[in-house]
CSV table of C-alpha atoms in Angstrom, one decimal:
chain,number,residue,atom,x,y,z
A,253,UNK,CA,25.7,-9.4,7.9
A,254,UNK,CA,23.8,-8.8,10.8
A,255,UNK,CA,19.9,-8.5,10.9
A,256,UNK,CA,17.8,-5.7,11.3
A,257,UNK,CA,15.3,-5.6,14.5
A,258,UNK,CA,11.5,-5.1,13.8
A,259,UNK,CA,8.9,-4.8,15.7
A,260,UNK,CA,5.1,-4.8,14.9
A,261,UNK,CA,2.4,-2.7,16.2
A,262,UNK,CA,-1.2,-4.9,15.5
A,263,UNK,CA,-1.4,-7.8,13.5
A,264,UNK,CA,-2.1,-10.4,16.0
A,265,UNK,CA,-4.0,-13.6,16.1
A,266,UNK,CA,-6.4,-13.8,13.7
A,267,UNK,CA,-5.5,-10.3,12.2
A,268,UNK,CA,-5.9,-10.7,8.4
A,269,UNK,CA,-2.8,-8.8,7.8
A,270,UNK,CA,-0.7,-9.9,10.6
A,271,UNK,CA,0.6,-12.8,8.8
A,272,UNK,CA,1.4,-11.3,5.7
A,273,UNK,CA,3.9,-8.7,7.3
A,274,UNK,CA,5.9,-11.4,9.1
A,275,UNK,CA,6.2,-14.2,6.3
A,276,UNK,CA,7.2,-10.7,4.0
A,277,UNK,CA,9.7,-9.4,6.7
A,278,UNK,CA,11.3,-12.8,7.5
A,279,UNK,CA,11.5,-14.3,3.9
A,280,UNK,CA,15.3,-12.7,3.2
A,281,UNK,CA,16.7,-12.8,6.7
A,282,UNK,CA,17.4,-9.3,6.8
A,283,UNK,CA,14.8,-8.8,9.3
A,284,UNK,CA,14.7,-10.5,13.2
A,285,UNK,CA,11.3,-10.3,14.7
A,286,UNK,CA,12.7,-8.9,18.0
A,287,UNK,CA,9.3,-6.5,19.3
A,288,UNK,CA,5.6,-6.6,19.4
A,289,UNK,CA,2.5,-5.1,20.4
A,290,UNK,CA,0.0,-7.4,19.1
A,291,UNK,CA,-3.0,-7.3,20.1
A,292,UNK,CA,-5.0,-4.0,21.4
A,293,UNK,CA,-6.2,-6.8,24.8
A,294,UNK,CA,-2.7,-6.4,26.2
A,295,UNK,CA,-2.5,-10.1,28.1
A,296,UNK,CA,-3.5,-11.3,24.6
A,297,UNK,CA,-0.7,-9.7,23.0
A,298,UNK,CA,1.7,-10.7,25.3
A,299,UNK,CA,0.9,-14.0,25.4
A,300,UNK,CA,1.0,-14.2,21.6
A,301,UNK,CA,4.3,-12.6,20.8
A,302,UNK,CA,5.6,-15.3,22.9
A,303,UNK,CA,3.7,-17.8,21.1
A,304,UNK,CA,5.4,-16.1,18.2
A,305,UNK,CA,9.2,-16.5,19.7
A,306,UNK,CA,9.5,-12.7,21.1
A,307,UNK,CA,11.3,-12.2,24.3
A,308,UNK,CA,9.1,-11.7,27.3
A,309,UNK,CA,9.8,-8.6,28.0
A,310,UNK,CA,9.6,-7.6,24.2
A,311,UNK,CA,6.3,-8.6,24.1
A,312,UNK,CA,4.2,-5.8,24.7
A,313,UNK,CA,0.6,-4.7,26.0
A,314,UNK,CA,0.2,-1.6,23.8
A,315,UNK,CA,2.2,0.5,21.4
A,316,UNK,CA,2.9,3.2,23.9
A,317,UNK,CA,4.0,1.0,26.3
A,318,UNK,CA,6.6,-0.4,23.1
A,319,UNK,CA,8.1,3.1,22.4
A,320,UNK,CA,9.3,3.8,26.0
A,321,UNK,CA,10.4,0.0,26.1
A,322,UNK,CA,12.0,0.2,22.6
A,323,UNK,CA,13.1,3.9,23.3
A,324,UNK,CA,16.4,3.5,25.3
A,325,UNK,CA,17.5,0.3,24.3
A,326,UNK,CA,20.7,-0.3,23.1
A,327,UNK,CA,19.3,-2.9,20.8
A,328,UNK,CA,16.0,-1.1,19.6
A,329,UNK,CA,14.3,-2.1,16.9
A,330,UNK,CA,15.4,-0.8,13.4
A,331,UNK,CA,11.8,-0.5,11.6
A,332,UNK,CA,8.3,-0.6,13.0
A,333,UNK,CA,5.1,-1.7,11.1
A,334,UNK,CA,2.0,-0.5,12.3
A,335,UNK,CA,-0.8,-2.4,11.5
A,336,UNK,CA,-3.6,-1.4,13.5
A,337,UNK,CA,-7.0,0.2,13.1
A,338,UNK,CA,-7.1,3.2,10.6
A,339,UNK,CA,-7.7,6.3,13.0
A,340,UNK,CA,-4.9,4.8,15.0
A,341,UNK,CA,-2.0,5.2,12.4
A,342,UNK,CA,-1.5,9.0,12.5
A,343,UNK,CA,-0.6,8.7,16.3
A,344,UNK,CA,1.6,5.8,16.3
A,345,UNK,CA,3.3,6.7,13.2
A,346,UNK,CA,4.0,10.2,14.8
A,347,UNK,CA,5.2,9.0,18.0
A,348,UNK,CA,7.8,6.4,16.5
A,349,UNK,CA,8.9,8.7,14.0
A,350,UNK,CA,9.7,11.8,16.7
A,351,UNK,CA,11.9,9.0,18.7
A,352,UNK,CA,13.9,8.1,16.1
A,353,UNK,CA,12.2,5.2,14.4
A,354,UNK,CA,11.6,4.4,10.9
A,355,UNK,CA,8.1,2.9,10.0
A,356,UNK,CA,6.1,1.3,7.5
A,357,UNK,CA,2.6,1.8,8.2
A,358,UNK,CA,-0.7,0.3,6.9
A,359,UNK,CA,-2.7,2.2,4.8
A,360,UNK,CA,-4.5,4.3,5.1
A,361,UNK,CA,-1.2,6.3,6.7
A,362,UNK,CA,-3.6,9.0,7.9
A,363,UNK,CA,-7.4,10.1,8.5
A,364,UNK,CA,-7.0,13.7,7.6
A,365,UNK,CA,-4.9,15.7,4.7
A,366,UNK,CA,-2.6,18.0,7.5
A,367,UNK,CA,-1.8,14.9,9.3
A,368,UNK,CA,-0.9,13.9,6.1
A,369,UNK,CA,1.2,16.7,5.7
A,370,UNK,CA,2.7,16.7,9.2
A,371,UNK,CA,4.0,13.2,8.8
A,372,UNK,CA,5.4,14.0,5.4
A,373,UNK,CA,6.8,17.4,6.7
A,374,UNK,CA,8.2,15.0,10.0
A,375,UNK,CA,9.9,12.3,8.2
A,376,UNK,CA,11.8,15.0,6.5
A,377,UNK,CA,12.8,16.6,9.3
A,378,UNK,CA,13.9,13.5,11.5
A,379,UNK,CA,16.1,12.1,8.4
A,380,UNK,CA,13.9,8.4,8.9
A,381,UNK,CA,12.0,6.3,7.0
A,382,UNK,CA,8.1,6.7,6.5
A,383,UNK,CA,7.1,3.8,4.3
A,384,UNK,CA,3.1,3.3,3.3
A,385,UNK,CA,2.1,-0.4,2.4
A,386,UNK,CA,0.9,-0.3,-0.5
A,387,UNK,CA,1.7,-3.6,-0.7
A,388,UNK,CA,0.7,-4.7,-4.5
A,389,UNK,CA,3.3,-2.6,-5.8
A,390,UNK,CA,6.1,-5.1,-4.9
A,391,UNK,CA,4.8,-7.6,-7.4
A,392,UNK,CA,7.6,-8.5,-10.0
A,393,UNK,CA,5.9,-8.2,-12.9
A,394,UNK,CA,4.4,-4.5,-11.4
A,395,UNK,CA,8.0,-3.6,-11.2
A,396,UNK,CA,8.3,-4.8,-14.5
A,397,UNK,CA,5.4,-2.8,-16.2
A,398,UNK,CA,6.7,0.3,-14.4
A,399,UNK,CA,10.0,-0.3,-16.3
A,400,UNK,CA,8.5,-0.4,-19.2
A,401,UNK,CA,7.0,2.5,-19.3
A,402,UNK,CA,10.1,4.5,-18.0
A,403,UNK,CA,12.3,3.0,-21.1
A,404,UNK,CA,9.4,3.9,-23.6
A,405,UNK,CA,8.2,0.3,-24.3
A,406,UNK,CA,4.7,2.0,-25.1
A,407,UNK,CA,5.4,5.7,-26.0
A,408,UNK,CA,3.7,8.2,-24.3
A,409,UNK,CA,1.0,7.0,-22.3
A,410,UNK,CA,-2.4,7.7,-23.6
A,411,UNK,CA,-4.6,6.1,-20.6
A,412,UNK,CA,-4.7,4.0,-17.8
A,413,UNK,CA,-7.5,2.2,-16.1
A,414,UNK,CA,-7.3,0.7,-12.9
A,415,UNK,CA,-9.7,-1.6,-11.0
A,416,UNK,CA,-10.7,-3.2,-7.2
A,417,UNK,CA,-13.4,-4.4,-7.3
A,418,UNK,CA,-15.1,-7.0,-5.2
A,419,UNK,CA,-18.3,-8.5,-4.1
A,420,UNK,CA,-17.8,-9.2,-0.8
A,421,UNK,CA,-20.2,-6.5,1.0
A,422,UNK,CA,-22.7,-7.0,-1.3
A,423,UNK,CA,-25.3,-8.9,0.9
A,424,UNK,CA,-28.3,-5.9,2.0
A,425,UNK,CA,-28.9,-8.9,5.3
A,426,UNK,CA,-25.2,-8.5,5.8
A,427,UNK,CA,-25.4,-5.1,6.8
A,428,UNK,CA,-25.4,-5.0,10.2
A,429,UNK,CA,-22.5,-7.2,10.9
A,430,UNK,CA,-20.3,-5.2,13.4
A,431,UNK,CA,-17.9,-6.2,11.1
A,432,UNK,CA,-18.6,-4.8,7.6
A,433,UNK,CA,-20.8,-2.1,9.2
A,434,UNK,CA,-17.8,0.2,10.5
A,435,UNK,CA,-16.8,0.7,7.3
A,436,UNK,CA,-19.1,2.6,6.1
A,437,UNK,CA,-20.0,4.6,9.1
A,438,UNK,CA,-18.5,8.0,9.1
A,439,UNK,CA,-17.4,8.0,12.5
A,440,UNK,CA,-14.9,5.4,12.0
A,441,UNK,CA,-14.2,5.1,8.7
A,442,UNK,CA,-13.9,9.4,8.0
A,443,UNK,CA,-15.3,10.7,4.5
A,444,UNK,CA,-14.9,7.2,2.5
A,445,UNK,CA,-15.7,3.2,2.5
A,446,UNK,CA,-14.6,1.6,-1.0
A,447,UNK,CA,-12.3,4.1,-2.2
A,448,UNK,CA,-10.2,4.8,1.1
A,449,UNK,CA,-10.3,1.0,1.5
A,450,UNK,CA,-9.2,-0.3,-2.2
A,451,UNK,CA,-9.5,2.5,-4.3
A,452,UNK,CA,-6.5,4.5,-2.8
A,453,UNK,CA,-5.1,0.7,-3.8
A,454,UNK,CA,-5.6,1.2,-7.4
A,455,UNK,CA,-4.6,4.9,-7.6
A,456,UNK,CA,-1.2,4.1,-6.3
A,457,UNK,CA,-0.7,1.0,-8.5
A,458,UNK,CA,-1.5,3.4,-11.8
A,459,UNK,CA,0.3,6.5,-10.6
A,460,UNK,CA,3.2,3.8,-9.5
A,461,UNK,CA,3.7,2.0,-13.4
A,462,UNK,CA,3.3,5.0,-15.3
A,463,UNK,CA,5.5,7.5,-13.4
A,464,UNK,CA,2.4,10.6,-13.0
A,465,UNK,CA,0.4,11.5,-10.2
A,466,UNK,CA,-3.1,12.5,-10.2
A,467,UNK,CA,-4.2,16.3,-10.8
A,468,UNK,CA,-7.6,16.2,-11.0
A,469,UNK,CA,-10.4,14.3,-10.8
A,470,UNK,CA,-14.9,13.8,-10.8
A,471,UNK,CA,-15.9,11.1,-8.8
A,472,UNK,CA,-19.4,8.9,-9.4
A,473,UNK,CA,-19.8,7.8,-5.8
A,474,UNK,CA,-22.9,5.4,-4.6
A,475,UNK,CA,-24.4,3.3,-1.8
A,476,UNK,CA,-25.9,0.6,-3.6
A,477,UNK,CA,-27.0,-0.7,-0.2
A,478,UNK,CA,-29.4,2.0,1.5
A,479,UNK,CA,-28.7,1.6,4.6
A,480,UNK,CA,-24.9,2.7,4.2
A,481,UNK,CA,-24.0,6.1,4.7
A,482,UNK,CA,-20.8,6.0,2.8
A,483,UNK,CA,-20.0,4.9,-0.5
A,484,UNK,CA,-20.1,0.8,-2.0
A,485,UNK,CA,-19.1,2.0,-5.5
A,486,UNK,CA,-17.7,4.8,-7.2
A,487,UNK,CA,-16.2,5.4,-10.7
A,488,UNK,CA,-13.2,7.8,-10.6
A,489,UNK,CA,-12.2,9.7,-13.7
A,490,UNK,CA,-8.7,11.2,-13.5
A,491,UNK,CA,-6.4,13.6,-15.3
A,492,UNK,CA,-2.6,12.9,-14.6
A,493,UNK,CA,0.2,15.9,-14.2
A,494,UNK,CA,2.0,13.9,-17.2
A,495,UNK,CA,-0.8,14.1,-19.7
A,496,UNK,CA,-2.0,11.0,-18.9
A,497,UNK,CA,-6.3,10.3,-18.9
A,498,UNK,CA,-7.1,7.8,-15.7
A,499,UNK,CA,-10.1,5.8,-15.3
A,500,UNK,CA,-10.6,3.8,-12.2
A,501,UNK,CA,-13.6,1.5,-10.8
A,502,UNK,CA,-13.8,0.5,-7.3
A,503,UNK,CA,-16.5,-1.6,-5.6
A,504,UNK,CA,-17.9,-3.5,-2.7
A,505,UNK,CA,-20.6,-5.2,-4.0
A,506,UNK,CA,-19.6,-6.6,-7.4
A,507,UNK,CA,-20.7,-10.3,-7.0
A,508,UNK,CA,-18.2,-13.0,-8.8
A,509,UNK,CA,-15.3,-10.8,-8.3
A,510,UNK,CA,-12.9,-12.2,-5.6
A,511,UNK,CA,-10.2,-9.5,-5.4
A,512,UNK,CA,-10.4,-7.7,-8.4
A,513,UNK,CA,-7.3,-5.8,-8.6
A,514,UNK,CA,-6.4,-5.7,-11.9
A,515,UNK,CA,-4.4,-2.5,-14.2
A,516,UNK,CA,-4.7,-1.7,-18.1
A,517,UNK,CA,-2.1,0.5,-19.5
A,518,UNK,CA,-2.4,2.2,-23.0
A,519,UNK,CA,0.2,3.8,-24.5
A,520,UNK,CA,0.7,5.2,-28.2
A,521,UNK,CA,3.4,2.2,-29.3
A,522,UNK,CA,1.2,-0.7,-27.2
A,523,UNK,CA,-0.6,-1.9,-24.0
A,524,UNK,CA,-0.3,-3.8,-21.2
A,525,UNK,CA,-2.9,-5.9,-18.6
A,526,UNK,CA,-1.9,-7.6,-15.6
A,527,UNK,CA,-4.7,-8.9,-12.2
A,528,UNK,CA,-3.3,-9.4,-9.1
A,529,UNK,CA,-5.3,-12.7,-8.9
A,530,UNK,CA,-3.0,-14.1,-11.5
A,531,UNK,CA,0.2,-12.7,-11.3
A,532,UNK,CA,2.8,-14.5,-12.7
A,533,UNK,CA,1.1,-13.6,-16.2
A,534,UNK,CA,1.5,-9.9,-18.0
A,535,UNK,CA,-0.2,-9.4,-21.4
A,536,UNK,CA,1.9,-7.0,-23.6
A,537,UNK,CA,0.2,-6.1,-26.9
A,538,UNK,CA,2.5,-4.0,-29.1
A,539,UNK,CA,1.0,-2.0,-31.7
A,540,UNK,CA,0.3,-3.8,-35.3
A,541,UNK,CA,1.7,-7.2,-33.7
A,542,UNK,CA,0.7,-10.4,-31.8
A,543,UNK,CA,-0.7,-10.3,-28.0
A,544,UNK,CA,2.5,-11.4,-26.1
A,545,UNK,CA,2.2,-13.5,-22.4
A,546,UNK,CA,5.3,-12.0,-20.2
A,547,UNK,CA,6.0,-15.3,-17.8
A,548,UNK,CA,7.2,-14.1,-14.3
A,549,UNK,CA,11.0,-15.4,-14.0
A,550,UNK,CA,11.3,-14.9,-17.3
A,551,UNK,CA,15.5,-13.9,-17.9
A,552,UNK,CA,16.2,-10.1,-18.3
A,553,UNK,CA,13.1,-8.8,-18.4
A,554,UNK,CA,14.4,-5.5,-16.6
A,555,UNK,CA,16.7,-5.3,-13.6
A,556,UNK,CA,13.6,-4.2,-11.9
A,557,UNK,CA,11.7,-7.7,-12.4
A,558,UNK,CA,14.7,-9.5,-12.1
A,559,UNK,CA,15.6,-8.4,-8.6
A,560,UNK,CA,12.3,-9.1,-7.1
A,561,UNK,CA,11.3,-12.6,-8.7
A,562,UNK,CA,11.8,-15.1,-6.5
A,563,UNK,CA,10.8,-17.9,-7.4
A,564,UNK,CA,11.5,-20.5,-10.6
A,565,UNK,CA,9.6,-19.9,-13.5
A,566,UNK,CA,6.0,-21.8,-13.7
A,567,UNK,CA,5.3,-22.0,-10.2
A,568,UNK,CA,3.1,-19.1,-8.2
A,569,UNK,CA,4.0,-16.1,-6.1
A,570,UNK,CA,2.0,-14.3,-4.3
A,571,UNK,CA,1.2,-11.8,-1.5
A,572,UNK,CA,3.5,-12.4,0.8
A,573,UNK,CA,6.5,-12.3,-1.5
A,574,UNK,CA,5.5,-9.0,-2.8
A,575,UNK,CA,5.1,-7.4,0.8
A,576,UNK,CA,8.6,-9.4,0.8
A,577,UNK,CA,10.0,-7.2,-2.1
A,578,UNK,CA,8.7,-4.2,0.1
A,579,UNK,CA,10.6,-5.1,2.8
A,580,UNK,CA,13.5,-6.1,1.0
A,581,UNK,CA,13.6,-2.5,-0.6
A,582,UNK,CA,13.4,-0.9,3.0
A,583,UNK,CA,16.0,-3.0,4.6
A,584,UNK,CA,18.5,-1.7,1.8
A,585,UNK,CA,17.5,1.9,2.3
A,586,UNK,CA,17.8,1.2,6.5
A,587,UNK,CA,21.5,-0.4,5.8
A,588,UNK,CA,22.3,2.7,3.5
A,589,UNK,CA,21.2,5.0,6.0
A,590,UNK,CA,23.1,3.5,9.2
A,591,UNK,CA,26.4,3.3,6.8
A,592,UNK,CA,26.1,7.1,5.5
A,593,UNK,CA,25.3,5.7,1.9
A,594,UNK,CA,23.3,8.0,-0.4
A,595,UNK,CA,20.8,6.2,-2.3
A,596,UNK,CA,18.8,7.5,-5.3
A,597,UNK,CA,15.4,7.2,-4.1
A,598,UNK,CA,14.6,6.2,-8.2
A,599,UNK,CA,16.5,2.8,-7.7
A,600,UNK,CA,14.6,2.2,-4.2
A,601,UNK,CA,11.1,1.6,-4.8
A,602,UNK,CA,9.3,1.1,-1.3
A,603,UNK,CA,6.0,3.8,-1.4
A,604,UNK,CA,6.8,6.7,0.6
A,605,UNK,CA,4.9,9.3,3.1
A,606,UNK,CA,4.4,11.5,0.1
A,607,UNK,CA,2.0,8.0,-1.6
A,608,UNK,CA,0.2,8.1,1.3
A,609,UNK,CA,-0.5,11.7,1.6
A,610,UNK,CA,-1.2,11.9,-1.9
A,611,UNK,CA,-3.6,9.0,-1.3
A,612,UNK,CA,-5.6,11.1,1.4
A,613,UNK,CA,-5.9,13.6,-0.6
A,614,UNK,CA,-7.3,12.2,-3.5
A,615,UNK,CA,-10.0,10.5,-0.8
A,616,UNK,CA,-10.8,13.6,0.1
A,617,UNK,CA,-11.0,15.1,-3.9
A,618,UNK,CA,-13.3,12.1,-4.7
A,619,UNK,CA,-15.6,12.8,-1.5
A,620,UNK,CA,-15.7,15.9,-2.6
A,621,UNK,CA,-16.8,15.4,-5.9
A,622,UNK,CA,-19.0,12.5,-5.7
A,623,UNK,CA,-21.1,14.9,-3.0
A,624,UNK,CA,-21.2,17.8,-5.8
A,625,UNK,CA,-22.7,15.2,-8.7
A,626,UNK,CA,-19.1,14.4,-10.5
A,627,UNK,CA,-17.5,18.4,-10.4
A,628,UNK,CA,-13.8,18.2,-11.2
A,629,UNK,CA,-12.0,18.9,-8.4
A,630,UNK,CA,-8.4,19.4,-7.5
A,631,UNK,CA,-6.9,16.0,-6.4
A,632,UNK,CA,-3.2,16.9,-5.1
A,633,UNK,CA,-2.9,17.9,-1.6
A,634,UNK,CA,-2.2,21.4,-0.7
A,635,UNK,CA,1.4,20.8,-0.3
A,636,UNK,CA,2.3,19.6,-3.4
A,637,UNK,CA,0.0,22.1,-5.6
C-alpha cells in the first residue's frame, strides 16, 4: 500500500511539539514526510527540512509559500499539520482547507468563536478533513474508558472531574520571561492563559470518555501572580447535555505537579481514574467490589483499546504513540475518502473541527463567567445551541 504525503507547517528545531508529530506520523508507515515549513526564519526552515530528509524544493520558507508549492503538484501532500503560534491557525487552516487539503491543526484551532464556526461550516462544505490535536485522547487505555462508558460498564454517569494542573509558571521572578509572559497577555494569547492552554485539554478528554458535551458552566478564574492579566488558575463547574455534573481544575502554578493531567469518572454501577503521567495503569472500582488495576495490553479489553496498544504489556507508552493512534485514525479516514468508502464517524475517533469549536467556545463561556464572579453561562457555541 502506498504511503500518504504530509507535510508540516511549524514544529522546527527546538519546537517542543515538533518532534511529537513526526515520531506519531511516521510510527505506522502510512505516512511519508514529503513537505515542510518549519521554521517562521525561512533559511532556518529550509535548511532544517533538509536536515530532516525533505526534498529541497519541498522544504519551504513559510506556509504560504507551501500552499502554492503544494497546490498544483501532482504528488501534493495528503494531510497537513499546523503547528505554529495560536493566532496563526485560523489562517493557515483556512487556506489549506479552501485548496483542497485536509489538516490537523494544533490547538487551539481558532482565536475567535465565528472563525470557529467558519472552519467547521468550511470543512463541511469542501468534503476534507479538519482534525484538532487533542492529542491525549489517543491514549489506549482513554479509548478504553470511553468504551466503557458507551457499553454501560458504570451506568449512567453521575460526574466527572477532570484536571491539568501544573506548577510550572508559578515563579512571581519568572514573570517577565518573554517566554511565559505572552501567555498571559491579552494581545497574544486572546481572553484566556490556563484554560485555553490545558483546560480546553481536560474538557475534551471528559466530554471525549463519557460521550456529552458541555451545556453550561461558572467559572472561578484567578491570577495568583499580580502582575498577569489573564488567568493562572481557574475552577470550572460544568453541566453536561447528557445529565452529567463536571468539575474541572486547571492551573499554572501548582508547585509539585509535573503534568497533571489526570480524569475521574463516576458512574451509578462504578468509577474509574486514570493520569496521563502514568498511563499504562486504569483504576476501575465497581460498586460493592474490590479496586481493580486495568494493565495497558491487557487481551480484549475492548476493540477500542486493542487497536491502539502498541506495545507488549509491562513496558511504557507514551506521547508519541498516542499522537500515533491519532494519526493512525486519520490516515484510515484519508484512505476511505480517496477510495469512496463511507465510514461511520463513531468507529473513527480522531477529534474533529466541531472539538475545537466547541473548545473555543467554552473559553469564551469560562471568560465570561469568571469576569461576572462565577454566573452560569451558556457554554455551547452559537451553532450548536
Amino acid at each position: 500500500m502506498a504511503k500518504l504525503k504530509w507535510g508540516m507547517i511549524g514544529g522546527g528545531e527546538g519546537s517542543q511539539i515538533g518532534p511529537a508529530h513526526r515520531l506519531g506520523a511516521g510510527l505506522d508507515g502510512a505516512f511519508e514526510f514529503s513537505a515542510g515549513a518549519l521554521d517562521h526564519r525561512p533559511e532556518a526552515g529550509r535548511e532544517y527540512g533538509q536536515r530532516l530528509g525533505l526534498a529541497a524544493d519541498r522544504a519551504y520558507g513559510d506556509w504560504r509559500e507551501m500552499l502554492e508549492g503544494e497546490r498544483g503538484r501532482e504528488d501534493r501532500v495528503d494531510l497537513v499539520t499546523v503547528a505554529t503560534p495560536n493566532a496563526t491557525h485560523f489562517e493557515i487552516t483556512k487556506g489549506f482547507l479552501e485548496a483542497g487539503f485536509h489538516v490537523l491543526c494544533e490547538k487551539p484551532m481558532t482565536m475567535t468563536v465565528e472563525q470557529g464556526e467558519e472552519i467547521v461550516n468550511l470543512a463541511r462544505e469542501t468534503g476534507k478533513i479538519c482534525a484538532v490535536n487533542y492529542g491525549y485522547s489517543g491514549y489506549s487505555l482513554v479509548r478504553h474508558m470511553r468504551a466503557m462508558v458507551a457499553r454501560g460498564d458504570l451506568g449512567q454517569i453521575r460526574l466527572v472531574k477532570a484536571e491539568f494542573a501544573h506548577g510550572h509558571h508559578a515563579d512571581a521572578a519568572d514573570a517577565d520571561n518573554p517566554r511565559v509572559r505572552w501567555r498571559y497577555d491579552p494581545a497574544q494569547a486572546g481572553v484566556s492563559a490556563q484554560f485555553a492552554d490545558c483546560g480546553i485539554h481536560a474538557l475534551h478528554m471528559a466530554s471525549f470518555v463519557i460521550g456529552q458535551e458541555a451545556r453550561m458552566l461558572s467559572a472561578d478564574t484567578v491570577s495568583c501572580i499580580a502582575s498577569r492579566t489573564l488567568e493562572d488558575d481557574a475552577m470550572v463547574n460544568l453541566r453536561f447535555d447528557g445529565g452529567a455534573v463536571g468539575r474541572l481544575w486547571t492551573s499554572s502554578i501548582a508547585i509539585g505537579r509535573q503534568h497533571g493531567l489526570t480524569l475521574q469518572v463516576f458512574g451509578e454501577k462504578g468509577g474509574l481514574r486514570w493520569a496521563q503521567e502514568q498511563p499504562n495503569q486504569l483504576y476501575w472500582m465497581p460498586l460493592g467490589e474490590r479496586l481493580q488495576v486495568i494493565e495497558r495490553g491487557e487481551a480484549n479489553l475492548s476493540p477500542e483499546a486493542d487497536r491502539t496498544s502498541r506495545v507488549t504489556i509491562g513496558h511504557a507508552e507514551g506521547m508519541p504513540l498516542a499522537f500515533a493512534n491519532i494519526y493512525a485514525d486519520l490516515a484510515e479516514a484519508i484512505r476511505a475518502e480517496k477510495e469512496g468508502r463511507r465510514m461511520d464517524p463513531a468507529a473513527n475517533l480522531y477529534p474533529r473541527a466541531e472539538d475545537g469549536l466547541r473548545s473555543m467556545a467554552a473559553v469564551f463561556a469560562v471568560a465570561q463567567s469568571g469576569h461576572a464572579e462565577g454566573v452560569w453561562v451558556d457554554a455551547r457555541p452559537p451553532m450548536f445551541r
